[in-house]
Short mmCIF file of C-alpha atoms (C1' of nucleotides) in Angstrom, two decimals:
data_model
loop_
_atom_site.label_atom_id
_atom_site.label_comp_id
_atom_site.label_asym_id
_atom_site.label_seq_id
_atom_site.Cartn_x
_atom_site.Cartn_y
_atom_site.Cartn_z
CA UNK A 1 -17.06 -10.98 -20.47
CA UNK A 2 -17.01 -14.36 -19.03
CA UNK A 3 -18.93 -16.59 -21.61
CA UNK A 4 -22.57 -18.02 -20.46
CA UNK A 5 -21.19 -21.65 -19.08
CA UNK A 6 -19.13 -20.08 -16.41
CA UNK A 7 -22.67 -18.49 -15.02
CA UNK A 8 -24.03 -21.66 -15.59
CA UNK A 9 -21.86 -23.10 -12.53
CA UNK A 10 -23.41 -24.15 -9.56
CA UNK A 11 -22.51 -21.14 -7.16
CA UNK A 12 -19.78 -23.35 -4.98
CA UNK A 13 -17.89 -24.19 -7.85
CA UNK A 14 -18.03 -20.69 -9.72
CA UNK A 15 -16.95 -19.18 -6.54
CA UNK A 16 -13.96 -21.52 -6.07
CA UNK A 17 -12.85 -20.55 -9.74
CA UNK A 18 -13.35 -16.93 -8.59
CA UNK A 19 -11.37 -17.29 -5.20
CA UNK A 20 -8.97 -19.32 -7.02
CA UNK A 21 -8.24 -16.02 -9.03
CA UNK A 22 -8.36 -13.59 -6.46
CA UNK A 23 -5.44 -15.79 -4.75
CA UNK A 24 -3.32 -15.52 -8.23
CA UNK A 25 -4.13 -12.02 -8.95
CA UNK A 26 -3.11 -10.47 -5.95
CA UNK A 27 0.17 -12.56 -5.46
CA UNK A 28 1.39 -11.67 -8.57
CA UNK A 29 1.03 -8.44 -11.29
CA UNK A 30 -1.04 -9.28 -14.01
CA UNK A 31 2.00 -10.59 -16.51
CA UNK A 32 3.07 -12.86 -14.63
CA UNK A 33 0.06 -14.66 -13.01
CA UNK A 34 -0.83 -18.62 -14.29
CA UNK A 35 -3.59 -19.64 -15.87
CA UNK A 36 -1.66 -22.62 -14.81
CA UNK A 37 -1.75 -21.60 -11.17
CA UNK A 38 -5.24 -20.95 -11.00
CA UNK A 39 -6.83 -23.79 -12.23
CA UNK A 40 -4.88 -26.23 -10.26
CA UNK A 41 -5.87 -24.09 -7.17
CA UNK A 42 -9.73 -24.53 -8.10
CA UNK A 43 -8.92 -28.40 -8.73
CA UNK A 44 -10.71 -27.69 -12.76
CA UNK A 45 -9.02 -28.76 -15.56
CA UNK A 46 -7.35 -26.59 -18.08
CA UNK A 47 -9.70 -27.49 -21.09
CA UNK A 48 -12.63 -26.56 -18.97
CA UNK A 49 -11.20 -22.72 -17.79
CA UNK A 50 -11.30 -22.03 -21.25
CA UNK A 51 -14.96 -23.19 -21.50
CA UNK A 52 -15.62 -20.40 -19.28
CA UNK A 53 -13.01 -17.58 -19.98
CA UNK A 54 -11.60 -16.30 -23.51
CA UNK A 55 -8.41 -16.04 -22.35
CA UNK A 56 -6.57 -14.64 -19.33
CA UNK A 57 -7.70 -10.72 -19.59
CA UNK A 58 -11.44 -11.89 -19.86
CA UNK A 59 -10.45 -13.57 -16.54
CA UNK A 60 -8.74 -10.51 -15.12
CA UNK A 61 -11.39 -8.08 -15.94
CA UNK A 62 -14.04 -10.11 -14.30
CA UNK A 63 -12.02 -9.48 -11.08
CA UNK A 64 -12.04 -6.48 -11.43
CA UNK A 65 -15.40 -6.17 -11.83
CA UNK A 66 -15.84 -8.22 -8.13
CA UNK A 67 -13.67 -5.89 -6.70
CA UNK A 68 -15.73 -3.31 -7.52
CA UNK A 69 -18.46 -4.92 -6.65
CA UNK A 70 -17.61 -6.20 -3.58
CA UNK A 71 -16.65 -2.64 -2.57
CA UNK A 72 -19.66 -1.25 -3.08
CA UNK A 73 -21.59 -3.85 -1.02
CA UNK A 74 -19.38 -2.71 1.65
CA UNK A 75 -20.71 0.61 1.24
CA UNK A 76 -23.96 -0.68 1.10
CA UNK A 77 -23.42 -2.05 4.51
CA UNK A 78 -22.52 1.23 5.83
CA UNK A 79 -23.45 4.41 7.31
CA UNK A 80 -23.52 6.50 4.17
CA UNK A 81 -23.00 9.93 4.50
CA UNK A 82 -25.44 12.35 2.98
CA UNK A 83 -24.08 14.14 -0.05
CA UNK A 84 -24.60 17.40 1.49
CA UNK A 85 -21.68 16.49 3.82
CA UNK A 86 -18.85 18.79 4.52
CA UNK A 87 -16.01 17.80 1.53
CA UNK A 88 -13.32 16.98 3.96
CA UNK A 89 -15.65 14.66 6.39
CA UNK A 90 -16.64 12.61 3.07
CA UNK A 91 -12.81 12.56 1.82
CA UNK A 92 -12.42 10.77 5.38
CA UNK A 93 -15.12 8.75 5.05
CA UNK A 94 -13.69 7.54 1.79
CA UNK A 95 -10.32 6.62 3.35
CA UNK A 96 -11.72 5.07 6.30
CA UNK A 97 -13.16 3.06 3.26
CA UNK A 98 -10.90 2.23 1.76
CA UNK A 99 -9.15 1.03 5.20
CA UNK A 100 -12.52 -1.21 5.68
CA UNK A 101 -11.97 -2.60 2.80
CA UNK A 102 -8.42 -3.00 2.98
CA UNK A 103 -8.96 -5.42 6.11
CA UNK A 104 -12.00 -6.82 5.11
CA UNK A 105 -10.32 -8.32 2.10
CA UNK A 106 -7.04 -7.65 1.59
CA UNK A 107 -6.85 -10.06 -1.30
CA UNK A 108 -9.18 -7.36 -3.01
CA UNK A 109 -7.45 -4.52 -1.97
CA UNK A 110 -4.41 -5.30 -3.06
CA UNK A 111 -5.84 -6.11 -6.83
CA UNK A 112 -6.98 -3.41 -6.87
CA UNK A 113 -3.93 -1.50 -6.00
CA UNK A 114 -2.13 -3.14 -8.14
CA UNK A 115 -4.31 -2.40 -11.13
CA UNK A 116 -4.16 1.37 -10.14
CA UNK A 117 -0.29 1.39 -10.16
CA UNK A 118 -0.15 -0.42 -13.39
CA UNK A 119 -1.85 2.31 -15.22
CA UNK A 120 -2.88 1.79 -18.71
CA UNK A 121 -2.14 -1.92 -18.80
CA UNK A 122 -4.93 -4.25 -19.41
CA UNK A 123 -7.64 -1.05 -19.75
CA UNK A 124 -7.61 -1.11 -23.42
CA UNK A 125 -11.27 -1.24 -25.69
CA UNK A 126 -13.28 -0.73 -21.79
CA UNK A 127 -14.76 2.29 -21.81
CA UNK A 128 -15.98 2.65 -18.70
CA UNK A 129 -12.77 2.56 -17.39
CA UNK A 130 -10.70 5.40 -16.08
CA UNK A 131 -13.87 6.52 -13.41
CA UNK A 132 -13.00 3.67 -10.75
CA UNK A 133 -13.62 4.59 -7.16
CA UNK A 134 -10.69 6.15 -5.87
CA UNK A 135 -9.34 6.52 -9.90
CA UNK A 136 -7.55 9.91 -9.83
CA UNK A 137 -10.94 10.97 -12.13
CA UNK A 138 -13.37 10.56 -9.22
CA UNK A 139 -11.18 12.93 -6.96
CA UNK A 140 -11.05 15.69 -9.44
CA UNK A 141 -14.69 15.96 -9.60
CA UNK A 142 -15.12 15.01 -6.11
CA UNK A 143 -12.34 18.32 -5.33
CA UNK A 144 -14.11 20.69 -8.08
CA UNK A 145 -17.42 19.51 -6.21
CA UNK A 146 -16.07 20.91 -2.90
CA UNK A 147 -14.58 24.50 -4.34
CA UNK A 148 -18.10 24.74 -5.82
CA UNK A 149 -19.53 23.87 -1.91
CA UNK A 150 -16.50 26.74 -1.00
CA UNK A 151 -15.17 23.80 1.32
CA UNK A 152 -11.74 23.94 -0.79
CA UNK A 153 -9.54 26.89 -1.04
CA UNK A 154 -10.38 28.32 -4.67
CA UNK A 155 -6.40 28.43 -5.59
CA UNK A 156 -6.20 24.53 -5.19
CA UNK A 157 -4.89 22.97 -8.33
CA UNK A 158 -7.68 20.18 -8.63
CA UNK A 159 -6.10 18.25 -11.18
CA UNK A 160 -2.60 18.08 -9.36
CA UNK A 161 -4.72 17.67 -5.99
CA UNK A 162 -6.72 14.27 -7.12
CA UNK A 163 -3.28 13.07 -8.24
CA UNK A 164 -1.97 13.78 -4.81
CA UNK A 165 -5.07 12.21 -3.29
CA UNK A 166 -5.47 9.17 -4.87
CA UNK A 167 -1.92 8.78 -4.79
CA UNK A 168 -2.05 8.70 -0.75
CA UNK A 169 -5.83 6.89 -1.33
CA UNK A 170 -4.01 4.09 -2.35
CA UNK A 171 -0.71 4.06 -0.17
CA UNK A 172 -1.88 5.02 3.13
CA UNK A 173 -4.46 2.09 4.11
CA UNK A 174 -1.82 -0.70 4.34
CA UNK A 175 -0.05 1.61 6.54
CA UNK A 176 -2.10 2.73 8.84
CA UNK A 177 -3.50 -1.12 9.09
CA UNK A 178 -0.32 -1.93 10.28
CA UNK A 179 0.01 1.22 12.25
CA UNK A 180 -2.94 0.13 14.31
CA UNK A 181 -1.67 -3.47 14.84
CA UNK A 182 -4.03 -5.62 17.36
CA UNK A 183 -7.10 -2.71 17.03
CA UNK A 184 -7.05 -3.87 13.13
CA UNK A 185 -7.86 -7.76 14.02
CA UNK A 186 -11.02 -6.10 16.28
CA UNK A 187 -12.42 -3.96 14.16
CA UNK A 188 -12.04 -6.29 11.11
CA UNK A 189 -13.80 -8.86 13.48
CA UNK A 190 -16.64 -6.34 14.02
CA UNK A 191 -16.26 -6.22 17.85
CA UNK A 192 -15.03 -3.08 17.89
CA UNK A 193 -16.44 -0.56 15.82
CA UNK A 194 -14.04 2.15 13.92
CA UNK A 195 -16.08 4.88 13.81
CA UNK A 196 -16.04 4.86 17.81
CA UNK A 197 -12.63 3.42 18.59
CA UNK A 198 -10.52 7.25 19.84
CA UNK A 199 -7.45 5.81 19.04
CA UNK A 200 -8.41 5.20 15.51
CA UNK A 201 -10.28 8.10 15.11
CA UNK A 202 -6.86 10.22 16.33
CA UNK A 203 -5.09 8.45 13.34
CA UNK A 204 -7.94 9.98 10.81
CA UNK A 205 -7.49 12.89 12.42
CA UNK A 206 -4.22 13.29 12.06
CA UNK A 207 -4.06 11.92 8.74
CA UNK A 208 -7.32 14.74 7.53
CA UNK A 209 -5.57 17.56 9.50
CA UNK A 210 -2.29 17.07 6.98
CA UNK A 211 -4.88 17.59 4.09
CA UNK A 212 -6.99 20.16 5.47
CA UNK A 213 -4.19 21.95 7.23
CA UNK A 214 -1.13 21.18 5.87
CA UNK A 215 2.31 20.60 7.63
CA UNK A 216 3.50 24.19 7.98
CA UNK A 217 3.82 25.63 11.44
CA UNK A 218 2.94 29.09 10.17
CA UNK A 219 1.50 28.82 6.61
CA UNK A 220 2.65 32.39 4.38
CA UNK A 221 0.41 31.64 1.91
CA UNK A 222 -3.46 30.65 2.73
CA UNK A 223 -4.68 33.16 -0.25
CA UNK A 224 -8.27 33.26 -0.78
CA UNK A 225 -8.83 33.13 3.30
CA UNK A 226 -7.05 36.01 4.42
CA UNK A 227 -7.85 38.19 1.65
CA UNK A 228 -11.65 36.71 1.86
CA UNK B 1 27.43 -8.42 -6.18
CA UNK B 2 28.43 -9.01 -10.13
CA UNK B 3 31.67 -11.03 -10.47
CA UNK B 4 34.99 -9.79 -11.16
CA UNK B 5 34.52 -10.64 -15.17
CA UNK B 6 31.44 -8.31 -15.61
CA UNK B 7 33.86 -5.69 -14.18
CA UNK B 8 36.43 -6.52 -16.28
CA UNK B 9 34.60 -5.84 -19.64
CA UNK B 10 35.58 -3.40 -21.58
CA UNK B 11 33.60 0.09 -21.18
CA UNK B 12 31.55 -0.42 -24.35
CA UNK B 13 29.91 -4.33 -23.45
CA UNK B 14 29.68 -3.62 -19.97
CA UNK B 15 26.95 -0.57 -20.88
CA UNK B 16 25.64 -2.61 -23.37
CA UNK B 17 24.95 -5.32 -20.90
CA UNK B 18 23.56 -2.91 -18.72
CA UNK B 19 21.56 -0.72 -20.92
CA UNK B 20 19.87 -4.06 -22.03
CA UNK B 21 19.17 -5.35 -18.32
CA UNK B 22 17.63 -1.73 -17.94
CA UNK B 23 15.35 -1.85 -20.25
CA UNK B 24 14.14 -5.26 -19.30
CA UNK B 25 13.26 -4.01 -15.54
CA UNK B 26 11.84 -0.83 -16.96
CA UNK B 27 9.30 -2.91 -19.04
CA UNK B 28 8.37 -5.20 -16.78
CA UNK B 29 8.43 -6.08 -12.84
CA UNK B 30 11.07 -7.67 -11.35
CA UNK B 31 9.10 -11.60 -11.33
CA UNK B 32 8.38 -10.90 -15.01
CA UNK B 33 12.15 -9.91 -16.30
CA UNK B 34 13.21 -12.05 -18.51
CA UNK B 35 16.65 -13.30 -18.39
CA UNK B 36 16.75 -14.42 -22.14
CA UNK B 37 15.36 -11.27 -23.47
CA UNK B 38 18.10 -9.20 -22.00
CA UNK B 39 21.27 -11.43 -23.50
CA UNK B 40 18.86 -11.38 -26.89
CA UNK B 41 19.32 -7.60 -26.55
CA UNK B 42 22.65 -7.41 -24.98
CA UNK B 43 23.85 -10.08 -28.38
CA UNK B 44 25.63 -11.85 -25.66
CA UNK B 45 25.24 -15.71 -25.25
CA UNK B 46 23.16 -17.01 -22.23
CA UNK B 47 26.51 -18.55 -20.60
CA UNK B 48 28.20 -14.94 -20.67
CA UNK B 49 25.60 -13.46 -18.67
CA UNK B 50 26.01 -16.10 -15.76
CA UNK B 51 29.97 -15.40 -15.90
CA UNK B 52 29.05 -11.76 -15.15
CA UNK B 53 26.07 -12.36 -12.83
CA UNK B 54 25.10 -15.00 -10.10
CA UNK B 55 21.21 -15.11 -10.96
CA UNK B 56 18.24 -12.60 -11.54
CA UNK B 57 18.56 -11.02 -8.44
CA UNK B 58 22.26 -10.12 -8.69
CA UNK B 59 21.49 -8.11 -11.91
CA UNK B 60 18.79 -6.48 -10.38
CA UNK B 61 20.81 -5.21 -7.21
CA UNK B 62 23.27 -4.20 -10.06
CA UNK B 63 20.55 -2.11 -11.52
CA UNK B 64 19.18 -0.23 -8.42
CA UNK B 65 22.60 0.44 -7.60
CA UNK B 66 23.14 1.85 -10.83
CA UNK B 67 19.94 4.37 -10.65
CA UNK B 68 21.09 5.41 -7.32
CA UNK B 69 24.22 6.14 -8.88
CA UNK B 70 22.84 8.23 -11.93
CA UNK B 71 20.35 9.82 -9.64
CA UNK B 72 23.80 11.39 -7.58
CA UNK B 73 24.92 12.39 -10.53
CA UNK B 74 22.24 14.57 -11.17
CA UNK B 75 22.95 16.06 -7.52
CA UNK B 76 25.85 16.03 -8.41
CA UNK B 77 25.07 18.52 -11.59
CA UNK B 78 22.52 20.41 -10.05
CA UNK B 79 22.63 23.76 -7.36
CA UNK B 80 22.54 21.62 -4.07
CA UNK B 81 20.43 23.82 -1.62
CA UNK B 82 22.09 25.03 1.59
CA UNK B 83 21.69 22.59 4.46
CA UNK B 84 20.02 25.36 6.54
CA UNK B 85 17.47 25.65 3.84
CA UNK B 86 13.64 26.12 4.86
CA UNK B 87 12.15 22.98 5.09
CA UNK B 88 9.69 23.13 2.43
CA UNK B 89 12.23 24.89 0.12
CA UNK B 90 14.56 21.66 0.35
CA UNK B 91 11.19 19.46 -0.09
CA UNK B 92 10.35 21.87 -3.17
CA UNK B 93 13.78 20.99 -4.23
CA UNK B 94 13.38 17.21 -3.45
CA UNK B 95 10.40 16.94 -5.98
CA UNK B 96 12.00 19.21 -8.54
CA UNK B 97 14.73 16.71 -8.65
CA UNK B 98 12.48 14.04 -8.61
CA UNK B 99 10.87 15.58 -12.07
CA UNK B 100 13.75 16.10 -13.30
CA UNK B 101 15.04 12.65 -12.86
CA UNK B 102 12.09 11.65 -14.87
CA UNK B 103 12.82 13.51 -17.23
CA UNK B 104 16.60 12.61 -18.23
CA UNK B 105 16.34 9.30 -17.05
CA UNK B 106 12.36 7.70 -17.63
CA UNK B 107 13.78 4.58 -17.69
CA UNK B 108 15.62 4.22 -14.40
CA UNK B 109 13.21 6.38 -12.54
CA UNK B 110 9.99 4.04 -13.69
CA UNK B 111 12.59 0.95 -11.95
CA UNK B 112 13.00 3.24 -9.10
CA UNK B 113 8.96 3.49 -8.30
CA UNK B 114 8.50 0.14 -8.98
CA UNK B 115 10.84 -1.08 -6.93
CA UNK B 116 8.91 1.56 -3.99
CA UNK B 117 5.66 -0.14 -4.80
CA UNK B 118 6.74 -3.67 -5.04
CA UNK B 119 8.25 -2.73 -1.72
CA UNK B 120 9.47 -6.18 0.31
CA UNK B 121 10.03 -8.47 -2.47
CA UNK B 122 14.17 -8.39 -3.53
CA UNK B 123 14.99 -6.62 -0.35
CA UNK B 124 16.22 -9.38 1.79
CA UNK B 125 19.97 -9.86 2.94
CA UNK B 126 20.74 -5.85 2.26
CA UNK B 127 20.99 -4.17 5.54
CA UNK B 128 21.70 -0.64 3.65
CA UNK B 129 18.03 -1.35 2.40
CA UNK B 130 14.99 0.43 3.51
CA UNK B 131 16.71 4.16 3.51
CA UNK B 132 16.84 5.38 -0.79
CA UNK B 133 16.57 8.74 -1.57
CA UNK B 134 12.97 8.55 -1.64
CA UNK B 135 12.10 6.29 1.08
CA UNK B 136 9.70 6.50 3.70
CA UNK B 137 12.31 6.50 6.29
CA UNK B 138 14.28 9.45 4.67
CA UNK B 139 10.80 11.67 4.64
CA UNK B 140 10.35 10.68 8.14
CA UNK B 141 13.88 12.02 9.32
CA UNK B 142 13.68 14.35 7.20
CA UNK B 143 10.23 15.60 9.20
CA UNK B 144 11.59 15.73 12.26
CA UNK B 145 14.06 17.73 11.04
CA UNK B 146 11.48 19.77 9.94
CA UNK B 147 10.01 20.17 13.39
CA UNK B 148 13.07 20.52 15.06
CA UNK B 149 13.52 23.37 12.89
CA UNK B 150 10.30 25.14 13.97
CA UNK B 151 9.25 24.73 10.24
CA UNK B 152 6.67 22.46 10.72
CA UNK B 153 3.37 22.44 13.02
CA UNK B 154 4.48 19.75 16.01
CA UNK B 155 1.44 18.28 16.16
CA UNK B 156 2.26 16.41 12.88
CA UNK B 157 2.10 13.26 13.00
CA UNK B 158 5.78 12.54 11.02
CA UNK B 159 5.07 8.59 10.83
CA UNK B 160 2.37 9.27 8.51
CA UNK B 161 2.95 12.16 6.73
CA UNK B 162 6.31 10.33 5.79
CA UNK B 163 4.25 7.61 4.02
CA UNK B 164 1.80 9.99 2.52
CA UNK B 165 4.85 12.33 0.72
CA UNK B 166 6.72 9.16 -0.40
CA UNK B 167 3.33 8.18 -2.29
CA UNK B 168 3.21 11.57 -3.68
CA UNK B 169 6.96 11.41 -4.48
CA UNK B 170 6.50 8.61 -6.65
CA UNK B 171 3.46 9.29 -8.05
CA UNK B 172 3.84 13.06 -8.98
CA UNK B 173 6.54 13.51 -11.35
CA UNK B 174 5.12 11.47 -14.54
CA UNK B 175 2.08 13.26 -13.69
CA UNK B 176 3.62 16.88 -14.06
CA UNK B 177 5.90 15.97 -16.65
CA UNK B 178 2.45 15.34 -18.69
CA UNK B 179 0.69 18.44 -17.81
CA UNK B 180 4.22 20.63 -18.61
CA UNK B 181 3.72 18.97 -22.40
CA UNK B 182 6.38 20.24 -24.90
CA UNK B 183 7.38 22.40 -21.98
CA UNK B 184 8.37 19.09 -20.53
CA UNK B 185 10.98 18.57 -23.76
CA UNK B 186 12.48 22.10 -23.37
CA UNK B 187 13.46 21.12 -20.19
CA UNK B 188 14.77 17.92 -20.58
CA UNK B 189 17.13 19.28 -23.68
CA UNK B 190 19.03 21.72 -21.53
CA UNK B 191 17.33 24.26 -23.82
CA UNK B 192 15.17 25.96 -20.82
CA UNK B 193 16.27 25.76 -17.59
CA UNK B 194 13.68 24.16 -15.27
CA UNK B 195 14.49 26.91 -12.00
CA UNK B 196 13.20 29.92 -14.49
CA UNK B 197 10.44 28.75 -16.18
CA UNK B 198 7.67 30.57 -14.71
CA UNK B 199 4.62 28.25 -15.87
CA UNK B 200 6.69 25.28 -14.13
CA UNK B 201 7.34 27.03 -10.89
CA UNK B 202 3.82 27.81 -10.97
CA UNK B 203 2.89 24.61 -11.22
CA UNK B 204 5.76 23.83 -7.97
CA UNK B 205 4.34 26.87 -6.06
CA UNK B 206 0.94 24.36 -6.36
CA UNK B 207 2.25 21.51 -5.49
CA UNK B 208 3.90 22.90 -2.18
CA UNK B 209 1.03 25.47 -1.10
CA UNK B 210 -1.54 22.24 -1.52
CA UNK B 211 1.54 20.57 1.38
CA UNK B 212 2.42 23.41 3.62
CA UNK B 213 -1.39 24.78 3.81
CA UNK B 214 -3.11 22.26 2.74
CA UNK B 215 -6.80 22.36 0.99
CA UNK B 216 -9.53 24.00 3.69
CA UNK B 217 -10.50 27.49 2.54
CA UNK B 218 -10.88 28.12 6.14
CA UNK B 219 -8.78 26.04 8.29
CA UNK B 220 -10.14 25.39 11.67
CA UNK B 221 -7.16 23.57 13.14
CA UNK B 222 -3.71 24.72 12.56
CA UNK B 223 -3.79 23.92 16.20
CA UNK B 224 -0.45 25.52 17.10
CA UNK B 225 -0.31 28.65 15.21
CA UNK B 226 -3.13 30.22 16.47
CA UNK B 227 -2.46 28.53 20.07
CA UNK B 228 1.15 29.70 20.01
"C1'" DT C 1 55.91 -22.39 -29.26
"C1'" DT C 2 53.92 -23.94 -25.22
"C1'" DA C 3 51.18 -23.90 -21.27
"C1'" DC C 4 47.75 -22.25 -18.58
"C1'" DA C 5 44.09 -19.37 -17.14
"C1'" DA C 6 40.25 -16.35 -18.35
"C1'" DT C 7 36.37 -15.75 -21.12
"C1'" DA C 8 32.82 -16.82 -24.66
"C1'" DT C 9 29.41 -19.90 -26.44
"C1'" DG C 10 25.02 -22.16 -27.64
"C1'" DA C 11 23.15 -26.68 -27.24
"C1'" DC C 12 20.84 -28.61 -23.66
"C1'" DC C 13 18.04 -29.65 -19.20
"C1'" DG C 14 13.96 -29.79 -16.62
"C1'" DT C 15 10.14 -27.00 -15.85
"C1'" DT C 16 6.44 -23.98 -16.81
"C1'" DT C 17 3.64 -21.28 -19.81
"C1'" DA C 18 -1.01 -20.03 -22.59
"C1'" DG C 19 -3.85 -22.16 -25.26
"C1'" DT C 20 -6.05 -26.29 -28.21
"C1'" DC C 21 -8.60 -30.28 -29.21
"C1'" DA C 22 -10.52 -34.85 -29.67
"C1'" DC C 23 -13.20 -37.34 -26.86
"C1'" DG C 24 -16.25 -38.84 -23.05
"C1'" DA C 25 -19.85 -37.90 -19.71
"C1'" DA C 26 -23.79 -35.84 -18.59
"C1'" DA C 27 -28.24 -33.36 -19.27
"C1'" DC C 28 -32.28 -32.65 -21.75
"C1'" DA C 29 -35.91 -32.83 -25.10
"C1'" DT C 30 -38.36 -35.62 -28.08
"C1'" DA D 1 -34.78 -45.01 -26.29
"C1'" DT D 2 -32.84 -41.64 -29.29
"C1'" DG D 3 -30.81 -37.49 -30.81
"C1'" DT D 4 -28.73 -33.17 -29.55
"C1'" DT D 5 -26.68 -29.85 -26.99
"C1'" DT D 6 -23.78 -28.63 -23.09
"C1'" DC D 7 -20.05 -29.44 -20.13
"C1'" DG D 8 -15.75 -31.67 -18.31
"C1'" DT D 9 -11.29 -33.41 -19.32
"C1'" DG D 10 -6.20 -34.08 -19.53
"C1'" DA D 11 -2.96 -35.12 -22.97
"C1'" DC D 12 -0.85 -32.28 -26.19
"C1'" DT D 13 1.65 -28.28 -28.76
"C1'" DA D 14 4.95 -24.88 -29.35
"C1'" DA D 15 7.29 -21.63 -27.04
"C1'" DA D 16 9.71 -19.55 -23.22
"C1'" DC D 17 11.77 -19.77 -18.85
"C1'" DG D 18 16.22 -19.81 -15.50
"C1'" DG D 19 20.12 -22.07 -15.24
"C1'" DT D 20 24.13 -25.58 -16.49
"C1'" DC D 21 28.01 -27.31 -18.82
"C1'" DA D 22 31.30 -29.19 -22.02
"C1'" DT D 23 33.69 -27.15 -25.38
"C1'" DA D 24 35.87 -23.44 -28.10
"C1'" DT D 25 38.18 -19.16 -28.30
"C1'" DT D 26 41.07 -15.72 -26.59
"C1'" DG D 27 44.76 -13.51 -23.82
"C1'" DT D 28 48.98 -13.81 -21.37
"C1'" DA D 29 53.23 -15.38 -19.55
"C1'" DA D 30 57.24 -18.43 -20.05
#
DNA sequence: TTACAATATGACCGTTTAGTCACGAAACAT
DNA sequence: ATGTTTCGTGACTAAACGGTCATATTGTAA
């Protein structure tokens, strides 16, 4: 944790430290970002950073703790869907999401990609760690949740599944940001909104089909529904 | 491309050299690699290694070219599928070799998925670039191929699904090679050959039912198979 | 043996790094 | 006004970085 003087801080200057971090952090992989960098960035001097951090992973875990938070006060700001949802309508809620997020701050998102590809890097002694939205965790219960719900074949795999999912989780949003070129810029502006833009929409579909549906024109195997 | 000296090493210092620089990318990300900690390694002085190499990068083109090479090896060593193979047997086959890779060769493979997820960064001035085994192009040609071949459903959207396999690619095999355990060792020796161990194929026959058929216990779209 | 080219070497350069510390400027209570 | 705690600071350390270079060693041909 941060120590006390850095929540001390007048909220400006605690928030340029904080930006300041975000900018490092998600230009470079953990090893090889500056303390050096960051403080010149939020014009502080060196002696004073360490007033408020222990050292560089107290730093690093505090943004990952905004991340987090940050994400969730996007969810906050959204139309949550009720838990009794069909599984595959909240699996595309979660990657539409995580493509809000993705071009709502991008900084963010790609911290927190990086983190996730990292692996068991700077996660030591934290034990709350390892259950991170979109952690490969959260999908397994999320996929035993929906065989329970009989939403999910009963012969899916669920811990190869959530390894699949999160896997795609975290590589598809840059993609289909960039897949949806100019439309990205107007729905990140809020002027138009994604959950009514059809071309969009088409994307998710396409992209849930492949999940729900597969790829194969004429699928052999489909167990528990044809012998249901 | 390394100069003429590196090549003119004899057998033994070259691999040293190389072995060295491979552990150094396999440790850390390309902007992290340390120069000095590879000629510490290598026992070479820190003049040698700039009579064999122009910079950083040079070594590090060295090195992908190098897993590329090992990873046609192990085509080379293994039962290539038929060409008129079902698509999803040749993708089967694809991830299988991917696994395996992992297995013989954990270092280059974990420089091989970095170097996917760092994507853009020491691409530049390579126009053979942008198409590894394992790229998102390759999937994507490979897809149409797919369609062509009446394998897959047409309405698949071959852009996407491209970027969604690579992730899984990349991600997967360190992922099964954990769950297969000792099994995982067996394998790797020689001692049990990968294409008859039943508990491994089972945990293929997963992996590729979850891709051609997807999750939904009852799947509503499948838009062309039941339209066709 | 001589001459010349190819290769090997580690001290060295300028820069950057994470982290420390003595000191000065506030802020605050008494 | 005085004492005390908190905060800000940049010079500083020791180490590491990528890269250079003059020099030393080796190999080869004459």
């Amino acid at each position: 944790m941060p120590l006390e003087t850095f929540f001390n801080l007048p909220d400006a200057k605690r928030t340029l430290v904080e930006e300041a971090a975000i900018d490092e952090f998600a230009a470079k992989p953990y090893q090889c970002a500056s303390i050096s960098a960051i403080v010149a960035r939020a014009k502080i001097a060196k002696g004073s950073f360490y007033q408020y951090f222990s050292d560089k992973k107290d730093l690093y875990r505090h943004v990952l703790r905004l991340v987090q938070q940050r994400k969730k006060e996007l969810v906050s700001s959204l139309t949550v869907p009720s838990i009794s949802l069909d599984t595959f309508a909240y699996l595309r809620w979660m990657i539409q999401l995580a493509v809000l997020f993705e071009m709502r701050h991008p900084k963010l998102a790609r911290i927190e990609r990086l983190a996730f590809l990292e692996q068991p890097l700077p996660t030591d002694d934290d034990p709350e760690n390892g259950y991170t939205p979109g952690s490969t965790n959260q999908f397994k219960d999320f996929l035993i949740q929906g065989i329970l719900h009989d939403d999910l074949a009963t012969w899916v795999d669920t811990d190869m599944a959530a390894c699949m999912i999160s896997a795609i989780y975290h590589q598809l949003p840059p993609y289909l940001i960039e897949r949806m070129g100019e439309k990205a810029r107007s729905i990140a502006d809020g002027s138009v909104d994604i959950a009514y833009d059809p071309l969009t929409q088409d994307l998710f579909d396409n992209c849930m089909d492949l999940l729900e549906a597969g790829m194969a024109r004429d699928p052999q195997i489909r167990k528990d529904f044809f012998s249901k």
